Short mmCIF file of C-alpha atoms in Angstrom, two decimals:
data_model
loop_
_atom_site.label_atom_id
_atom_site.label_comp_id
_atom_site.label_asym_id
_atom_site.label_seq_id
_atom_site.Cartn_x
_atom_site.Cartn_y
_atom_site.Cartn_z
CA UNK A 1 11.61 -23.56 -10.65
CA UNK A 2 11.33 -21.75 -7.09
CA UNK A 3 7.57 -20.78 -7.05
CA UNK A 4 4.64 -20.14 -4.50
CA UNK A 5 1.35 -21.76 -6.22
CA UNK A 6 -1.39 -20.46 -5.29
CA UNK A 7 -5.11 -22.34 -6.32
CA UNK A 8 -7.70 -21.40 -7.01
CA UNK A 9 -6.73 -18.25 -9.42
CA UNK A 10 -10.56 -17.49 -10.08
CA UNK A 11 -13.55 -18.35 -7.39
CA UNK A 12 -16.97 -16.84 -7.34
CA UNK A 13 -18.54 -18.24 -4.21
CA UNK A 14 -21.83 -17.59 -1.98
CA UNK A 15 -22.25 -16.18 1.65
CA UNK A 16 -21.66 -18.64 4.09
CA UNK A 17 -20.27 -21.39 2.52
CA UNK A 18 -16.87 -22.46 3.27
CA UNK A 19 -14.03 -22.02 1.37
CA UNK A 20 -10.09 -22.72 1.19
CA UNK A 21 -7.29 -21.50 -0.74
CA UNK A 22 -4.40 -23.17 -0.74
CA UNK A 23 -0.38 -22.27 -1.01
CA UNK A 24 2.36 -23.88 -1.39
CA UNK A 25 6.17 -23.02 -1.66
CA UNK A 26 8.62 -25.17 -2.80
CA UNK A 27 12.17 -22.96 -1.29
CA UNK A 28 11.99 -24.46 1.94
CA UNK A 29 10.95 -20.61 3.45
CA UNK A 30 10.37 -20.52 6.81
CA UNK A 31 8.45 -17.06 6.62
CA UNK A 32 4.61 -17.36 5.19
CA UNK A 33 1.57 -14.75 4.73
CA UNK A 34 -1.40 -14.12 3.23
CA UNK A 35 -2.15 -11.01 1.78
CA UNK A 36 -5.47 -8.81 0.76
CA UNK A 37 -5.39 -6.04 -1.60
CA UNK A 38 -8.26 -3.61 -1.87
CA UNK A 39 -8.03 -0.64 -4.33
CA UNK A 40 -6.92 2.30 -2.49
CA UNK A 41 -5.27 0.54 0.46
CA UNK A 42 -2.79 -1.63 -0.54
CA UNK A 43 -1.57 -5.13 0.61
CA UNK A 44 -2.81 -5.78 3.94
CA UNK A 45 -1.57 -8.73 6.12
CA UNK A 46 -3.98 -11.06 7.30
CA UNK A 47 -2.45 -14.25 9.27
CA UNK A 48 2.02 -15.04 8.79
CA UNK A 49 3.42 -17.78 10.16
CA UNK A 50 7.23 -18.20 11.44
CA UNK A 51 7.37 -21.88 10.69
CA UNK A 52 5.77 -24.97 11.49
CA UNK A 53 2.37 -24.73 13.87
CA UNK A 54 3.67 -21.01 14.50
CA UNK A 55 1.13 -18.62 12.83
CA UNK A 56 -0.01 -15.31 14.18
CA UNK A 57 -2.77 -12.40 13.16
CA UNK A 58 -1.48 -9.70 10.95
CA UNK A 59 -3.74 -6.32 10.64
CA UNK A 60 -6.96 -7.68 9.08
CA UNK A 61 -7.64 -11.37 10.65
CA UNK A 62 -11.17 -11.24 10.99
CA UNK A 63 -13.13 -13.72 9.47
CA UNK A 64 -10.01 -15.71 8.40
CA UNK A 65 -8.15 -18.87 9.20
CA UNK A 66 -4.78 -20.84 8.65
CA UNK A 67 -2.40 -23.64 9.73
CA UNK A 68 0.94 -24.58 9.05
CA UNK A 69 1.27 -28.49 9.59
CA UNK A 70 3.82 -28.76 6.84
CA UNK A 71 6.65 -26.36 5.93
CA UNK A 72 5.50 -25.63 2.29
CA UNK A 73 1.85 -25.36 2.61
CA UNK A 74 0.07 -22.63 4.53
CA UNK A 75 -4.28 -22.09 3.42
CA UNK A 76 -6.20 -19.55 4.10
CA UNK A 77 -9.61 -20.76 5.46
CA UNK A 78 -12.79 -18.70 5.11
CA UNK A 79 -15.56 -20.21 7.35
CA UNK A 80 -18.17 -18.50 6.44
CA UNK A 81 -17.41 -15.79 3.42
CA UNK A 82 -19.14 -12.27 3.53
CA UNK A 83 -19.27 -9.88 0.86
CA UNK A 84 -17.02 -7.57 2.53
CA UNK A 85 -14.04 -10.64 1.79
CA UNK A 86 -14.34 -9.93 -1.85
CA UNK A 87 -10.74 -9.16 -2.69
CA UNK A 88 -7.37 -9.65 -4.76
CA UNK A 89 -5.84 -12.40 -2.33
CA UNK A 90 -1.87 -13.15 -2.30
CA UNK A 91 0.15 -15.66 -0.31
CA UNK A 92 4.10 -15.01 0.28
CA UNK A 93 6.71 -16.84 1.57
CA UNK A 94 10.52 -14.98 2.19
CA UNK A 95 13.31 -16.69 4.02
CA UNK A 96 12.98 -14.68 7.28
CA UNK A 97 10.83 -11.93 8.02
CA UNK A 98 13.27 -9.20 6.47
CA UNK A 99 14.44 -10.91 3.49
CA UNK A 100 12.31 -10.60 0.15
CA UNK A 101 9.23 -11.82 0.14
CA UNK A 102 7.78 -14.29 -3.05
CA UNK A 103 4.38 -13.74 -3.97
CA UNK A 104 2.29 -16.08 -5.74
CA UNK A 105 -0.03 -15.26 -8.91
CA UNK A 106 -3.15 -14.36 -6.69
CA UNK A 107 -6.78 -15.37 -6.06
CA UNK A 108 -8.94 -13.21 -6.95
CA UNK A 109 -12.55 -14.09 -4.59
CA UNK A 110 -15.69 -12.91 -5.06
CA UNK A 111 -18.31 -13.29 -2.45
CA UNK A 112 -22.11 -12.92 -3.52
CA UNK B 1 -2.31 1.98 14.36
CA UNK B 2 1.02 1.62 12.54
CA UNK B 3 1.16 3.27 9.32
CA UNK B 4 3.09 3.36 6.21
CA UNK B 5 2.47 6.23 4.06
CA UNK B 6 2.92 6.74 0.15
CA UNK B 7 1.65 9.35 -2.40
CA UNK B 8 -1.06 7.73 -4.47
CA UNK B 9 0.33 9.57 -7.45
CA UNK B 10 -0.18 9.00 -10.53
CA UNK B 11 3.53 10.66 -10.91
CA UNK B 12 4.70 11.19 -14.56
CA UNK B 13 7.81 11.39 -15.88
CA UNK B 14 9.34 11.81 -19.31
CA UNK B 15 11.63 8.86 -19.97
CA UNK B 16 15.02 9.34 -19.13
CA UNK B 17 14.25 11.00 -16.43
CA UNK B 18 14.75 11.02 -12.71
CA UNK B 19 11.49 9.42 -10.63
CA UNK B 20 11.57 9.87 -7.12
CA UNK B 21 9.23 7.74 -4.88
CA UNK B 22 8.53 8.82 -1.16
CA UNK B 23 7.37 6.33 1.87
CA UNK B 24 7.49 7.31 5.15
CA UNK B 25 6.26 4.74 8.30
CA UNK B 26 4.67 5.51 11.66
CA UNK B 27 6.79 2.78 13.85
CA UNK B 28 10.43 3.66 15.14
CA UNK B 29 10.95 0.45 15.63
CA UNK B 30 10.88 -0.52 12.16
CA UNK B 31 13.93 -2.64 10.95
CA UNK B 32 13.79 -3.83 7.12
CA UNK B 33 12.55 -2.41 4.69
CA UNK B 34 11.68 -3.31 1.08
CA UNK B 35 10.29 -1.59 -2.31
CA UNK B 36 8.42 -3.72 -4.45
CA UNK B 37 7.17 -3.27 -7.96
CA UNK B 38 3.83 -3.85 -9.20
CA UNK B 39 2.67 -4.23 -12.62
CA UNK B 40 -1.58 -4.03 -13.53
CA UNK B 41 -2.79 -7.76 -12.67
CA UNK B 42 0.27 -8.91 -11.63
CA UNK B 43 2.00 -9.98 -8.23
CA UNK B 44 4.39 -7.44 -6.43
CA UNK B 45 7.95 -8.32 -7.01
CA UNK B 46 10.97 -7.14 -5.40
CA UNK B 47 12.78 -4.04 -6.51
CA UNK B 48 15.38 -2.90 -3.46
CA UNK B 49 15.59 -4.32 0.47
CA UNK B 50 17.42 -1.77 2.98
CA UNK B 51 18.16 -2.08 6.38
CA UNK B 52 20.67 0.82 7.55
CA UNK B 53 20.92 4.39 6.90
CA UNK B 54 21.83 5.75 3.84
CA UNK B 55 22.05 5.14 0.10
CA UNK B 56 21.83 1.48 -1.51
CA UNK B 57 22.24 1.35 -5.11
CA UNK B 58 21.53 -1.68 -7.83
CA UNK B 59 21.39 -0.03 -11.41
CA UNK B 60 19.50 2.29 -11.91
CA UNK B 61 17.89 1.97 -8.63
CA UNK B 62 19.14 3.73 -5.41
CA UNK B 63 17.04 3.22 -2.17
CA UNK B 64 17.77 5.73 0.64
CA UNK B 65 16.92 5.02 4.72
CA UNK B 66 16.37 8.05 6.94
CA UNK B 67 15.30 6.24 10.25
CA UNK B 68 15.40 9.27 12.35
CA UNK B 69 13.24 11.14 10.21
CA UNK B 70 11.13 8.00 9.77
CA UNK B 71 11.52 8.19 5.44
CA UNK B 72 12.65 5.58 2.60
CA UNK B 73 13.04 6.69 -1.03
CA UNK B 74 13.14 5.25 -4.40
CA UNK B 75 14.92 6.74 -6.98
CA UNK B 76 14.95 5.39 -10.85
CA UNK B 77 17.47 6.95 -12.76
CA UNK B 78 16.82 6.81 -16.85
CA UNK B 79 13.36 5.85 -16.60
CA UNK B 80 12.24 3.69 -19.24
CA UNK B 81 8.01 3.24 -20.21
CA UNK B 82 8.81 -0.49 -18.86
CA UNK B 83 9.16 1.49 -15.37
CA UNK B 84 5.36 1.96 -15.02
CA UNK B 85 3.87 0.17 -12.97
CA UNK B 86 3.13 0.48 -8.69
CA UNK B 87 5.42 0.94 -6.49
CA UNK B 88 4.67 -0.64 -2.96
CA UNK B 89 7.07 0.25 0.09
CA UNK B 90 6.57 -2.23 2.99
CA UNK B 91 8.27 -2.55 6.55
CA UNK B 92 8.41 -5.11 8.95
CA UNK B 93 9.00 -4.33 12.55
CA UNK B 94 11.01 -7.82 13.35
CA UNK B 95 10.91 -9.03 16.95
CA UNK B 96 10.51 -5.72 18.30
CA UNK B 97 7.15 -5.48 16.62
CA UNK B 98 5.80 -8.85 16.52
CA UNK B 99 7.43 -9.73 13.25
CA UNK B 100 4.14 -7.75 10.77
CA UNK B 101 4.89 -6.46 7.42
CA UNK B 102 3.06 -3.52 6.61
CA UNK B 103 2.58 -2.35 3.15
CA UNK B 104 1.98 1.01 1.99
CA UNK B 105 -0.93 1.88 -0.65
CA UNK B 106 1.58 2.28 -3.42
CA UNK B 107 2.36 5.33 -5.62
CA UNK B 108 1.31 4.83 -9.59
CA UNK B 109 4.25 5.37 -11.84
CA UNK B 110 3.71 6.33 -16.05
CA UNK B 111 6.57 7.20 -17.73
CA UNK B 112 6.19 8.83 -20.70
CA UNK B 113 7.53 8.21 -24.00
#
């Protein structure tokens, strides 16, 4: 079944302490993002890559991280969480950059 | 800052119905562009992509593309109760605009029984 996986669904963490959340697609997409969504402002874009080691900041990268060493996986690193990163996370992966977009089943983070 | 604007709503219709859902974007250069549906606790999924003027239509969907006046539409004809959920228009600005998709807030949809 095509799917992006994302894991952890549920994670109630502390400031400061490091945290990853991994995706993975298995359609061979060369297109990848993460995704916050905040009540009253919709799904903003925090890192996309273009493909392999090719990743770039979308409109809310602060405080965030990511790589793309293989095709299917791209995390999302948070260093060192703040309250402020408590959100509904999604990853995405589309063929291109103008072709639908897949979303995964979403993280939902909570930073105390 | 690039923008991509959408009525919060809530906008209720009867069923059977016509809904119409509004976007319009900030960027000229904006190339594709895409409705998605969102139900309460569940990921967006894609309703309509269109990329050139005019009118695209997949059942009882139709998306319309204004570029000039900067506007994209989403009309469901019949509306069913199913129908409610939130609609999210998004652009991306391809390699004109660094390749960003930008998602409006969404417009809440109840259709009424």
């Amino acid at each position: 079944e095509a799917q992006v996986t994302q894991n952890p669904r549920y994670l109630i963490t502390v400031t400061g302490k490091k945290l990853t959340v991994t995706c993975s697609q298995n359609m061979n997409h060369e297109y990848m993002s993460w995704y916050r969504q905040d009540p009253g402002l919709g799904l903003r874009q925090i890192y996309y890559s273009m493909n392999v080691e090719v990743t770039d900041k979308g409109d809310v990268p602060e405080g965030y991280k990511v790589s793309r060493k293989e095709k299917r996986n791209f995390p999302l690193i948070l260093e060192s969480p703040s309250p402020n990163q408590t959100s509904l996370y999604f990853c995405a992966s589309s063929w291109r950059e103008d072709t639908e977009a897949f979303f995964g089943q979403g993280t939902r983070l909570t930073v105390v | 800052q690039k923008e991509v604007e959408q009525n919060s709503g809530p906008l209720s219709v009867p069923e059977g119905a016509i809904a119409s859902l509004n976007c319009t974007y900030s960027d000229r250069v904006s190339q594709s562009f895409f409705w998605y549906r969102q139900y309460s606790g569940k990921s967006p999924e894609l309703i309509m992509s269109i990329y050139s003027n005019g009118d695209k239509e997949d059942g009882r969907f139709t998306a319309q593309l204004n570029k000039a006046s900067q506007y994209v539409s989403l009309l469901i004809r019949d509306s069913q109760p199913s129908d409610s959920a939130t609609y999210l228009c998004a652009v991306n600005e391809g390699n004109t605009g660094g390749f960003k998709t930008i998602f409006g807030a969404g417009t809440r949809l109840f259709v009424k029984a």
